[in-house]
CSV table of C-alpha atoms and ligand atoms in Angstrom, one decimal:
chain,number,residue,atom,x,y,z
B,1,UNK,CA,106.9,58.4,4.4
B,2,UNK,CA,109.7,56.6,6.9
B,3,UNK,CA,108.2,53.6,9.4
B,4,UNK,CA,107.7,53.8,12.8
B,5,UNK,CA,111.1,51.8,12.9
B,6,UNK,CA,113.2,54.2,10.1
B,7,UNK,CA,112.3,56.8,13.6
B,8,UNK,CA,113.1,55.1,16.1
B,9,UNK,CA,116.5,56.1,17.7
B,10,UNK,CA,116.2,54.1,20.6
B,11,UNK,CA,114.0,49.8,20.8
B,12,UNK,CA,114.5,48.2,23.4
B,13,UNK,CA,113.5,44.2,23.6
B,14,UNK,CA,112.3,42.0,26.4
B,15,UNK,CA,114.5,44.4,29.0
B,16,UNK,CA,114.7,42.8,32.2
B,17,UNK,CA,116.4,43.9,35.3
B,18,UNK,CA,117.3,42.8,38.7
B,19,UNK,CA,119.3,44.8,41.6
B,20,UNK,CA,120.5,41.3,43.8
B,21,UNK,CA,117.0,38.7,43.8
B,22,UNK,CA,114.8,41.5,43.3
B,23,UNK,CA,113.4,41.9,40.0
B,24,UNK,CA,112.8,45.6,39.0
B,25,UNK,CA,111.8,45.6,35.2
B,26,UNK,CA,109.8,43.2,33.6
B,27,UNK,CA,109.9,42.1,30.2
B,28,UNK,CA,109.7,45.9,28.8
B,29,UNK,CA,109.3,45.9,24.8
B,30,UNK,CA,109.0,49.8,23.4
B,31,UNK,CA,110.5,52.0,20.8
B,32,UNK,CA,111.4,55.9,21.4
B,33,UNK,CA,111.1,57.8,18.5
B,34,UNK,CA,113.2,60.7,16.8
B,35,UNK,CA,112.7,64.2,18.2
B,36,UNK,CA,109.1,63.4,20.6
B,37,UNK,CA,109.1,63.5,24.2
B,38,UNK,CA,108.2,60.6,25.6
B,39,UNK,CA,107.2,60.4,29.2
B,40,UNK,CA,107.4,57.5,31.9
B,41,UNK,CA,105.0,58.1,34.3
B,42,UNK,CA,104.0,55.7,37.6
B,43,UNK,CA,103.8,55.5,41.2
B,44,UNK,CA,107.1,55.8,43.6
B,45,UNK,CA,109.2,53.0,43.1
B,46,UNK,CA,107.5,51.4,39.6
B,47,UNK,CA,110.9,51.7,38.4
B,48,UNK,CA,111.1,54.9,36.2
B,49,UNK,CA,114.4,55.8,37.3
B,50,UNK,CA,115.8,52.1,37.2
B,51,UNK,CA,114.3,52.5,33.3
B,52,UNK,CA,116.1,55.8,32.0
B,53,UNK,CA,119.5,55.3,33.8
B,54,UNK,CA,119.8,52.2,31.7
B,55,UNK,CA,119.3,54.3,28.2
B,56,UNK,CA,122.9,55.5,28.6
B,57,UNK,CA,124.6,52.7,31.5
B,58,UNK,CA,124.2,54.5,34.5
B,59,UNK,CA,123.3,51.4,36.5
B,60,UNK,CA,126.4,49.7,35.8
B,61,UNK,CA,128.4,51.1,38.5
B,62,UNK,CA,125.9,49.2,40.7
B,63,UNK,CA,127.3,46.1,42.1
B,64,UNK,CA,123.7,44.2,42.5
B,65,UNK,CA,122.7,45.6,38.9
B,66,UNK,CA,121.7,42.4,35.8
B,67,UNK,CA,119.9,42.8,32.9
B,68,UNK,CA,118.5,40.8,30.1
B,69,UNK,CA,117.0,41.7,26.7
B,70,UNK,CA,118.0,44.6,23.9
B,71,UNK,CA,118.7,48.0,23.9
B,72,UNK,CA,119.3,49.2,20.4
B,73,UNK,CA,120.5,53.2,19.9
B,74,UNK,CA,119.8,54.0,16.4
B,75,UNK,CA,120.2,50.1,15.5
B,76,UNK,CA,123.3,49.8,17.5
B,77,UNK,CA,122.9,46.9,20.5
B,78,UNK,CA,124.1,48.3,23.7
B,79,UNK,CA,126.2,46.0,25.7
B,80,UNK,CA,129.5,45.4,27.7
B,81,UNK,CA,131.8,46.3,25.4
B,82,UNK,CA,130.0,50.2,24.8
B,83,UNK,CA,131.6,52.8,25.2
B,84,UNK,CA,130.3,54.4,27.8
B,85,UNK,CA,132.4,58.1,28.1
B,86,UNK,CA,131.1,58.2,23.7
B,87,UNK,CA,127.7,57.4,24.8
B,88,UNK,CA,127.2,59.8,27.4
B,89,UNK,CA,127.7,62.4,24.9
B,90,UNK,CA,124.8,61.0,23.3
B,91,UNK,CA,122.6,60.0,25.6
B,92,UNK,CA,122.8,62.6,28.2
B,93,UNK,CA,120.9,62.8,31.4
B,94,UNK,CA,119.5,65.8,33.7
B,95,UNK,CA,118.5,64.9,37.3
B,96,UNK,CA,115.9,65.9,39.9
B,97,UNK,CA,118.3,67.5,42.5
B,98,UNK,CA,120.8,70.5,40.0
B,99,UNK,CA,124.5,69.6,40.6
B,100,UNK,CA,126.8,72.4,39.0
B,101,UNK,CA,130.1,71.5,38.8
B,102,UNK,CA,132.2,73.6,41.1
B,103,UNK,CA,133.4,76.1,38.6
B,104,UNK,CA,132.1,79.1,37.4
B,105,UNK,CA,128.7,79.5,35.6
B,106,UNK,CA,131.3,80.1,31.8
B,107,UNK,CA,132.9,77.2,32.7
B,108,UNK,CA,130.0,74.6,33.6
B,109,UNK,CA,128.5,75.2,30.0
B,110,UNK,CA,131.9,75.5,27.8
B,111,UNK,CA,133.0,72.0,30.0
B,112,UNK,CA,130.1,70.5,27.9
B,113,UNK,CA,131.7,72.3,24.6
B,114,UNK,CA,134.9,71.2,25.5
B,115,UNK,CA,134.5,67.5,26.0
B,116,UNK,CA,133.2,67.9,22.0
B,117,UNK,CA,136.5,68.9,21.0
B,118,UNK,CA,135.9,72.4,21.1
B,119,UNK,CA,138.8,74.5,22.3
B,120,UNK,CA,138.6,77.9,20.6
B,121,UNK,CA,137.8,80.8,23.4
B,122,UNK,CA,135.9,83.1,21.0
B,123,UNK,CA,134.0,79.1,19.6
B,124,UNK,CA,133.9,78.5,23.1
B,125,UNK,CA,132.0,81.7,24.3
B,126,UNK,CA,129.6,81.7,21.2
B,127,UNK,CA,128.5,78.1,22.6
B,128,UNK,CA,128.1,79.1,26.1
B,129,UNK,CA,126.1,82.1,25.0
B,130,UNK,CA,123.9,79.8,22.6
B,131,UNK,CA,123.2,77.2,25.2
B,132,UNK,CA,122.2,79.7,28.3
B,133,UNK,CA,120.1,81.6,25.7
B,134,UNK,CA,118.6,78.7,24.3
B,135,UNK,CA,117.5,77.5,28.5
B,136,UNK,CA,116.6,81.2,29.0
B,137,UNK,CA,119.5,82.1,31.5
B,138,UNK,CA,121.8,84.1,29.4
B,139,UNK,CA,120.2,87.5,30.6
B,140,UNK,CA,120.2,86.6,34.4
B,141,UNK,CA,124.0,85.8,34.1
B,142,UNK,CA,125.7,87.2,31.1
B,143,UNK,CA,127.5,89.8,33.9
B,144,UNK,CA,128.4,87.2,36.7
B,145,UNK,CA,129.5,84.5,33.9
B,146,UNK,CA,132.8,84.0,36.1
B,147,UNK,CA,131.2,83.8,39.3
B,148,UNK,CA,129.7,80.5,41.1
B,149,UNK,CA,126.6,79.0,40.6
B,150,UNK,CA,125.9,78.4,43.9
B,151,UNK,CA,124.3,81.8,44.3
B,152,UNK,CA,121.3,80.8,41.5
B,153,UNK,CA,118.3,79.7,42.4
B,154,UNK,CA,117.7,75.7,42.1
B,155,UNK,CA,115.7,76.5,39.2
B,156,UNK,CA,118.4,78.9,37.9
B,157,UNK,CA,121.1,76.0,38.7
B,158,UNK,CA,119.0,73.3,36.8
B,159,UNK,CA,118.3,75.7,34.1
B,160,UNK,CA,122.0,75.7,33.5
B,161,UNK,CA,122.5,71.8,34.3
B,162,UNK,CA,120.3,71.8,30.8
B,163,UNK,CA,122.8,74.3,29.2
B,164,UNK,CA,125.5,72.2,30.3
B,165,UNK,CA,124.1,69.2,29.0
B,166,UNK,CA,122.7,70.9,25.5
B,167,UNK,CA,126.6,71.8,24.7
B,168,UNK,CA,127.6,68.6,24.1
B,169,UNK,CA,125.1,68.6,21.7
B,170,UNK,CA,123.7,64.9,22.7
B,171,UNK,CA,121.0,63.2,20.5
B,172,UNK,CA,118.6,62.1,23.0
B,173,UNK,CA,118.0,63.7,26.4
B,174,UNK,CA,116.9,61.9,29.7
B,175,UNK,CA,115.5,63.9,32.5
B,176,UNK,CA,114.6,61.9,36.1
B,177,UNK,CA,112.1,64.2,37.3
B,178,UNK,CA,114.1,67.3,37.1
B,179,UNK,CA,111.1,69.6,38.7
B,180,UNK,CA,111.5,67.4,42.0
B,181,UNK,CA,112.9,70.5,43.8
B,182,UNK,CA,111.5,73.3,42.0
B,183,UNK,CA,109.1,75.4,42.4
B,184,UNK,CA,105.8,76.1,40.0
B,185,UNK,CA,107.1,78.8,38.5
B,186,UNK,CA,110.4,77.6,38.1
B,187,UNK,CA,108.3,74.2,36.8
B,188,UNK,CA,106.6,75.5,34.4
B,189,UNK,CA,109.7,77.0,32.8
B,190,UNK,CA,111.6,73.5,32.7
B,191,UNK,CA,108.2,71.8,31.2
B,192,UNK,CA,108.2,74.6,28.3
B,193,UNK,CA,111.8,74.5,28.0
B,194,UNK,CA,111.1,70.6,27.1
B,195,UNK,CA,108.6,71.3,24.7
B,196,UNK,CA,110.8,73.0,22.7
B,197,UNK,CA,113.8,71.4,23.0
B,198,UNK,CA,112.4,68.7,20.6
B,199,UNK,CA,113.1,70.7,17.7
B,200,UNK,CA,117.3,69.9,19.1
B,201,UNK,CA,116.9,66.6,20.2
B,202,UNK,CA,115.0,63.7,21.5
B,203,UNK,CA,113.7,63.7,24.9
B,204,UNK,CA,112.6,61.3,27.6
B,205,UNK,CA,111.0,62.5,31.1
B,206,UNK,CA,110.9,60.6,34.2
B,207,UNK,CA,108.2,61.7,36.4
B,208,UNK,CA,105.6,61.2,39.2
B,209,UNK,CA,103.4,64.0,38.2
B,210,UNK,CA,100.5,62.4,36.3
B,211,UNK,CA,99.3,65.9,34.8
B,212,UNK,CA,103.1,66.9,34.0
B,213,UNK,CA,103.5,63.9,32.0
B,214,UNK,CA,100.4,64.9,30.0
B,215,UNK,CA,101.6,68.2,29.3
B,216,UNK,CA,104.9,67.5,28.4
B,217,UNK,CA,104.5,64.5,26.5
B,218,UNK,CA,103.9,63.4,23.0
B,219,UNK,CA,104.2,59.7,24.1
B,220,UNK,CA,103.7,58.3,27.5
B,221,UNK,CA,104.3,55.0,29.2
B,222,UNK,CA,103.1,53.9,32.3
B,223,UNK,CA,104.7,51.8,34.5
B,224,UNK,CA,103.2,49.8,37.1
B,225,UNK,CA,105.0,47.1,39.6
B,226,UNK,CA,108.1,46.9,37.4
B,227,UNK,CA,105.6,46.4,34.2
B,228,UNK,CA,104.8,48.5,31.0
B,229,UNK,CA,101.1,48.7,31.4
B,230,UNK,CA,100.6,50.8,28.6
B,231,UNK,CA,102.8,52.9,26.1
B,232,UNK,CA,101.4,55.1,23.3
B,233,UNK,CA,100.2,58.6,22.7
B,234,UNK,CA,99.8,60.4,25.5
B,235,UNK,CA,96.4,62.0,24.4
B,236,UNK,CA,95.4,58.6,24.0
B,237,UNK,CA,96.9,57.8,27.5
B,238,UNK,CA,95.2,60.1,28.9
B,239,UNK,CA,91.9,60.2,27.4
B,240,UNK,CA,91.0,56.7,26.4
B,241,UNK,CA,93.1,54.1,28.0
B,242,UNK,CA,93.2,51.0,26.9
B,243,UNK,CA,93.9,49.1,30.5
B,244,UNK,CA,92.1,49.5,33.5
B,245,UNK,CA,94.8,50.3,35.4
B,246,UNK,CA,95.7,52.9,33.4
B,247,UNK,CA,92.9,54.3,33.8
B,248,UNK,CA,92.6,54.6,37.8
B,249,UNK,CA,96.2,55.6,37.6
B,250,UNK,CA,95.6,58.6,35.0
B,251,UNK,CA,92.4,59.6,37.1
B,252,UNK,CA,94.0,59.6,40.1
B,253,UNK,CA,92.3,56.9,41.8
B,254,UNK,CA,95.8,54.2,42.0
B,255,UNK,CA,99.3,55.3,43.4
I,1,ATP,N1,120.8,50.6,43.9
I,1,ATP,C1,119.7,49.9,44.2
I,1,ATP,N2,119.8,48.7,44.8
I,1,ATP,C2,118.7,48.0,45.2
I,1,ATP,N3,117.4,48.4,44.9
I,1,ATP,C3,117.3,49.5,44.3
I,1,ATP,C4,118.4,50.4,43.9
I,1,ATP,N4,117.9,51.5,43.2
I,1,ATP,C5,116.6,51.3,43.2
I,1,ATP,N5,116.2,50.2,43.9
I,1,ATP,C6,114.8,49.7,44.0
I,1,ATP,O1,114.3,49.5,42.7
I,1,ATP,C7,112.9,49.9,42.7
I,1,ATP,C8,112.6,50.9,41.6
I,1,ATP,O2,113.3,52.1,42.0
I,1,ATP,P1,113.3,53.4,41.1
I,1,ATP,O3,114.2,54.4,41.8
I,1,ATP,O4,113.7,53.0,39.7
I,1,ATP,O5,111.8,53.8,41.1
I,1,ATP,P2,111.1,55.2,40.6
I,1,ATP,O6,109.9,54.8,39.9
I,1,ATP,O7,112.1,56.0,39.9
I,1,ATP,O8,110.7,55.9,42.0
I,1,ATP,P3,110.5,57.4,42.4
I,1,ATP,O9,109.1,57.9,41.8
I,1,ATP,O10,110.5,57.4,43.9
I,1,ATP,O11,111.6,58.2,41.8
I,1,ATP,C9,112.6,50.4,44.1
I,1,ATP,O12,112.0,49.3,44.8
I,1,ATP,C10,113.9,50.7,44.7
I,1,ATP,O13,113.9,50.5,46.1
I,2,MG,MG1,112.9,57.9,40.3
């Protein structure tokens, strides 16, 4: 049987960060494992977002941005010298508000193919067909493939934000509460759609939603003040936390 470690694709180490004085993250130690969702949950402005966009650089454009401490993707330290355009492939990311590119629904998903190296229009179809079957789409748009997206719903357009991302066929996942702007039936699509996207990959979920954490989630962390109070199964989370703040948070009673 492998260790916890032989899993993990993703340990981070005394992470630190700081946008200008202000320090965001504190000392965050944690390991994400292989094919689980794991779940950062926390009140507004905890840092949850801060957290994920690190996992593939995203803060780095931002002038203020420092860090300190490890990130490790599967055992490799991520630093300066990554590179970044490889690692995106990887490590890819789906956000709370959809943003389609401003192409046709073929080409949004096929752009993902194509920065994989795939160039082949009858490879390239079988892909895009695969990816907005695999999100559930394919039957609301296999006829208007060529036209825009901007006619879909939100949840339509972030249903196929997911295709677009699944093409490039990343290894881990990262979605900053992508339900922000949906509604609950369009929500509870995107939360089963998560569930089983763990046989593909590994996925990590940003979110405010305390109950949507705990139904997604096979591992949850809970941030607090820029602090990992408490990161382990979410059942466990949920049920019989270890902290007391935890525990208000999870029953509703803090943030
Ligand atoms: N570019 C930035 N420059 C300065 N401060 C920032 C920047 N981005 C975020 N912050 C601050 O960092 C803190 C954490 O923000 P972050 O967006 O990570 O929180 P969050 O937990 O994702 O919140 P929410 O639940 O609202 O999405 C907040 O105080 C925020 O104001
Ligand atoms: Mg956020």
């Amino acid at each position: 049987m492998l260790s916890e470690k032989e899993l993990s694709i993703l340990s981070i180490r005394n992470l630190n960060i700081w946008y200008g004085e202000k320090q965001i993250l504190n000392s965050l130690s944690f390991e994400v494992q292989q094919k689980q969702v794991t779940a950062f949950i926390g009140p507004a402005n905890c840092g949850k977002s801060t957290l994920v966009r690190c996992l593939n650089r995203l803060n780095d454009f931002i002038p203020n941005f420092r860090s300190t401490g490890e990130i490790l993707f599967n055992g490799i330290h991520l630093g300066a010298s990554t590179d970044t355009t490889a690692l995106r492939k990887q490590i890819g990311m789906v956000f709370r508000k959809p943003i389609p590119f401003r192409c046709s629904i073929y080409e949004n998903v096929a752009y993902g193919a194509r920065i994989s190296g795939i160039n082949q229009s009858a490879h390239l179809d079988t892909v895009v067909e695969e990816n907005l079957r695999k999100v559930g789409l394919w039957n609301e748009v296999e006829n208007i493939l060529d036209e825009t997206p901007k006619q879909l719903s939100i949840g339509h357009q972030q249903l196929l934000c997911i295709a677009r991302a699944l093409a490039v066929e990343p290894e881990i996942l990262i979605f900053d509460e992508p339900c922000g702007e949906l509604d609950p039936i369009e929500t509870v699509k995107i939360e089963t759609l998560v569930r089983e996207l763990k046989n593909d990959c590994t996925l990590i979920f940003a979110t405010n939603k305390r109950r949507q954490a705990a139904r997604v989630s096979d591992i949850a962390g809970f941030l607090y003040c820029g602090e990992l109070i408490e990161f382990g199964a979410t059942e466990k989370i949920f049920t019989n936390p270890q902290d007391n703040r935890t525990e208000q948070y999870v029953t509703g009673r803090l943030g």
